[in-house]
DNA sequence: TGCCAGGCCCTCTTTAGGGCCTT
């Protein structure tokens, strides 16, 4: 288990890769972890104000027709900001999701006080033997049960949460600690990968 | 006109380049 503060693990589906290039989110999914358990979920489609490409429709299964009935980004992101509260945040390849989170909250003059950590960077250190560090590969590598479709925000955030908890469990066993401070997870993510594995984790 | 992400990480590195990962 991590420290007493809750963690919100979140994932965006978006129109593309870069908010600076005009891309917007089309779906947000998130789960809250408390004392090592998944206790709350958040999911919402949102209308980005533009039509999405056929590539994104095929990639996510989210269609322009579905988005036509969705609330605008500003409304959904306001609700999501309320959901986050002061909790710490985790995402898979967090630099990607953070860019969209920051851009959308900036648009509505909102923010967050929690710290953000990245499950992909942690996996590169803790699960070095995995074939690669894509979310789906890590889920298979860890034998995590799945029931859902990848590239939908809630399912991806649930799978990220399961991977995160599995890595916490591995670190707990390594350090023989009952709780793992979020700050330690962040420190591992920011430590050069080879150094982290050789001198901090020192597996085997 | 045509192109356009960006941060991390490894190595054939550090005065760089290319793959990974996210949609």
JSON list of N, CA and C in Angstrom, two decimals, chain A residues 1 4-9 30-42 83 87 154 158 161-162 165:
[
{"chain": "A", "resi": 1, "resn": "UNK", "atom": "N", "xyz": [0.82, -1.21, 0.00]},
{"chain": "A", "resi": 1, "resn": "UNK", "atom": "CA", "xyz": [0.00, 0.00, 0.00]},
{"chain": "A", "resi": 1, "resn": "UNK", "atom": "C", "xyz": [0.86, 1.26, 0.00]},
{"chain": "A", "resi": 4, "resn": "UNK", "atom": "N", "xyz": [-0.91, 7.31, 3.28]},
{"chain": "A", "resi": 4, "resn": "UNK", "atom": "CA", "xyz": [-2.31, 7.53, 3.66]},
{"chain": "A", "resi": 4, "resn": "UNK", "atom": "C", "xyz": [-3.07, 8.34, 2.63]},
{"chain": "A", "resi": 5, "resn": "UNK", "atom": "N", "xyz": [-2.39, 9.22, 1.90]},
{"chain": "A", "resi": 5, "resn": "UNK", "atom": "CA", "xyz": [-3.09, 10.05, 0.93]},
{"chain": "A", "resi": 5, "resn": "UNK", "atom": "C", "xyz": [-3.59, 9.19, -0.22]},
{"chain": "A", "resi": 6, "resn": "UNK", "atom": "N", "xyz": [-4.82, 9.44, -0.65]},
{"chain": "A", "resi": 6, "resn": "UNK", "atom": "CA", "xyz": [-5.38, 8.67, -1.75]},
{"chain": "A", "resi": 6, "resn": "UNK", "atom": "C", "xyz": [-4.65, 8.99, -3.06]},
{"chain": "A", "resi": 7, "resn": "UNK", "atom": "N", "xyz": [-4.81, 8.07, -4.01]},
{"chain": "A", "resi": 7, "resn": "UNK", "atom": "CA", "xyz": [-4.22, 8.28, -5.34]},
{"chain": "A", "resi": 7, "resn": "UNK", "atom": "C", "xyz": [-5.33, 8.18, -6.37]},
{"chain": "A", "resi": 8, "resn": "UNK", "atom": "N", "xyz": [-5.37, 9.12, -7.28]},
{"chain": "A", "resi": 8, "resn": "UNK", "atom": "CA", "xyz": [-6.29, 9.06, -8.42]},
{"chain": "A", "resi": 8, "resn": "UNK", "atom": "C", "xyz": [-5.48, 8.68, -9.66]},
{"chain": "A", "resi": 9, "resn": "UNK", "atom": "N", "xyz": [-5.83, 7.56, -10.25]},
{"chain": "A", "resi": 9, "resn": "UNK", "atom": "CA", "xyz": [-5.15, 7.09, -11.45]},
{"chain": "A", "resi": 9, "resn": "UNK", "atom": "C", "xyz": [-6.06, 7.39, -12.63]},
{"chain": "A", "resi": 30, "resn": "UNK", "atom": "N", "xyz": [-11.03, 7.56, -14.56]},
{"chain": "A", "resi": 30, "resn": "UNK", "atom": "CA", "xyz": [-10.15, 7.60, -13.39]},
{"chain": "A", "resi": 30, "resn": "UNK", "atom": "C", "xyz": [-10.69, 6.67, -12.31]},
{"chain": "A", "resi": 31, "resn": "UNK", "atom": "N", "xyz": [-9.77, 6.19, -11.49]},
{"chain": "A", "resi": 31, "resn": "UNK", "atom": "CA", "xyz": [-10.16, 5.41, -10.31]},
{"chain": "A", "resi": 31, "resn": "UNK", "atom": "C", "xyz": [-9.40, 5.97, -9.11]},
{"chain": "A", "resi": 32, "resn": "UNK", "atom": "N", "xyz": [-10.05, 5.90, -7.95]},
{"chain": "A", "resi": 32, "resn": "UNK", "atom": "CA", "xyz": [-9.39, 6.34, -6.73]},
{"chain": "A", "resi": 32, "resn": "UNK", "atom": "C", "xyz": [-8.96, 5.11, -5.93]},
{"chain": "A", "resi": 33, "resn": "UNK", "atom": "N", "xyz": [-7.70, 5.13, -5.50]},
{"chain": "A", "resi": 33, "resn": "UNK", "atom": "CA", "xyz": [-7.17, 4.06, -4.68]},
{"chain": "A", "resi": 33, "resn": "UNK", "atom": "C", "xyz": [-7.01, 4.57, -3.25]},
{"chain": "A", "resi": 34, "resn": "UNK", "atom": "N", "xyz": [-7.58, 3.81, -2.32]},
{"chain": "A", "resi": 34, "resn": "UNK", "atom": "CA", "xyz": [-7.48, 4.15, -0.90]},
{"chain": "A", "resi": 34, "resn": "UNK", "atom": "C", "xyz": [-7.04, 2.91, -0.15]},
{"chain": "A", "resi": 35, "resn": "UNK", "atom": "N", "xyz": [-5.98, 3.03, 0.59]},
{"chain": "A", "resi": 35, "resn": "UNK", "atom": "CA", "xyz": [-5.46, 1.88, 1.34]},
{"chain": "A", "resi": 35, "resn": "UNK", "atom": "C", "xyz": [-5.28, 0.64, 0.45]},
{"chain": "A", "resi": 36, "resn": "UNK", "atom": "N", "xyz": [-4.80, 0.86, -0.76]},
{"chain": "A", "resi": 36, "resn": "UNK", "atom": "CA", "xyz": [-4.52, -0.26, -1.65]},
{"chain": "A", "resi": 36, "resn": "UNK", "atom": "C", "xyz": [-5.73, -0.84, -2.34]},
{"chain": "A", "resi": 37, "resn": "UNK", "atom": "N", "xyz": [-6.90, -0.21, -2.14]},
{"chain": "A", "resi": 37, "resn": "UNK", "atom": "CA", "xyz": [-8.12, -0.73, -2.77]},
{"chain": "A", "resi": 37, "resn": "UNK", "atom": "C", "xyz": [-8.71, 0.30, -3.70]},
{"chain": "A", "resi": 38, "resn": "UNK", "atom": "N", "xyz": [-9.32, -0.19, -4.77]},
{"chain": "A", "resi": 38, "resn": "UNK", "atom": "CA", "xyz": [-10.00, 0.68, -5.72]},
{"chain": "A", "resi": 38, "resn": "UNK", "atom": "C", "xyz": [-11.38, 1.01, -5.14]},
{"chain": "A", "resi": 39, "resn": "UNK", "atom": "N", "xyz": [-11.61, 2.27, -4.78]},
{"chain": "A", "resi": 39, "resn": "UNK", "atom": "CA", "xyz": [-12.82, 2.61, -4.03]},
{"chain": "A", "resi": 39, "resn": "UNK", "atom": "C", "xyz": [-13.80, 3.49, -4.80]},
{"chain": "A", "resi": 40, "resn": "UNK", "atom": "N", "xyz": [-13.36, 4.11, -5.92]},
{"chain": "A", "resi": 40, "resn": "UNK", "atom": "CA", "xyz": [-14.26, 5.03, -6.61]},
{"chain": "A", "resi": 40, "resn": "UNK", "atom": "C", "xyz": [-13.84, 5.16, -8.07]},
{"chain": "A", "resi": 41, "resn": "UNK", "atom": "N", "xyz": [-14.84, 5.36, -8.95]},
{"chain": "A", "resi": 41, "resn": "UNK", "atom": "CA", "xyz": [-14.56, 5.48, -10.37]},
{"chain": "A", "resi": 41, "resn": "UNK", "atom": "C", "xyz": [-15.14, 6.77, -10.92]},
{"chain": "A", "resi": 42, "resn": "UNK", "atom": "N", "xyz": [-14.51, 7.27, -12.00]},
{"chain": "A", "resi": 42, "resn": "UNK", "atom": "CA", "xyz": [-15.01, 8.46, -12.71]},
{"chain": "A", "resi": 42, "resn": "UNK", "atom": "C", "xyz": [-14.85, 8.20, -14.20]},
{"chain": "A", "resi": 83, "resn": "UNK", "atom": "N", "xyz": [-13.37, 15.91, -8.55]},
{"chain": "A", "resi": 83, "resn": "UNK", "atom": "CA", "xyz": [-13.13, 14.50, -8.19]},
{"chain": "A", "resi": 83, "resn": "UNK", "atom": "C", "xyz": [-11.69, 14.32, -7.67]},
{"chain": "A", "resi": 87, "resn": "UNK", "atom": "N", "xyz": [-5.84, 14.84, -3.99]},
{"chain": "A", "resi": 87, "resn": "UNK", "atom": "CA", "xyz": [-5.15, 13.55, -4.09]},
{"chain": "A", "resi": 87, "resn": "UNK", "atom": "C", "xyz": [-3.95, 13.62, -5.03]},
{"chain": "A", "resi": 154, "resn": "UNK", "atom": "N", "xyz": [-11.76, 4.60, -18.84]},
{"chain": "A", "resi": 154, "resn": "UNK", "atom": "CA", "xyz": [-11.95, 3.97, -17.54]},
{"chain": "A", "resi": 154, "resn": "UNK", "atom": "C", "xyz": [-11.22, 2.64, -17.46]},
{"chain": "A", "resi": 158, "resn": "UNK", "atom": "N", "xyz": [-8.22, 1.67, -14.93]},
{"chain": "A", "resi": 158, "resn": "UNK", "atom": "CA", "xyz": [-8.31, 0.52, -14.01]},
{"chain": "A", "resi": 158, "resn": "UNK", "atom": "C", "xyz": [-7.10, -0.40, -14.18]},
{"chain": "A", "resi": 161, "resn": "UNK", "atom": "N", "xyz": [-4.13, 1.15, -12.66]},
{"chain": "A", "resi": 161, "resn": "UNK", "atom": "CA", "xyz": [-4.20, 1.02, -11.20]},
{"chain": "A", "resi": 161, "resn": "UNK", "atom": "C", "xyz": [-3.72, -0.36, -10.77]},
{"chain": "A", "resi": 162, "resn": "UNK", "atom": "N", "xyz": [-4.14, -1.40, -11.50]},
{"chain": "A", "resi": 162, "resn": "UNK", "atom": "CA", "xyz": [-3.71, -2.75, -11.15]},
{"chain": "A", "resi": 162, "resn": "UNK", "atom": "C", "xyz": [-2.20, -2.93, -11.31]},
{"chain": "A", "resi": 165, "resn": "UNK", "atom": "N", "xyz": [-0.52, -1.05, -8.39]},
{"chain": "A", "resi": 165, "resn": "UNK", "atom": "CA", "xyz": [-0.60, -1.78, -7.13]},
{"chain": "A", "resi": 165, "resn": "UNK", "atom": "C", "xyz": [0.34, -3.00, -7.12]}
]
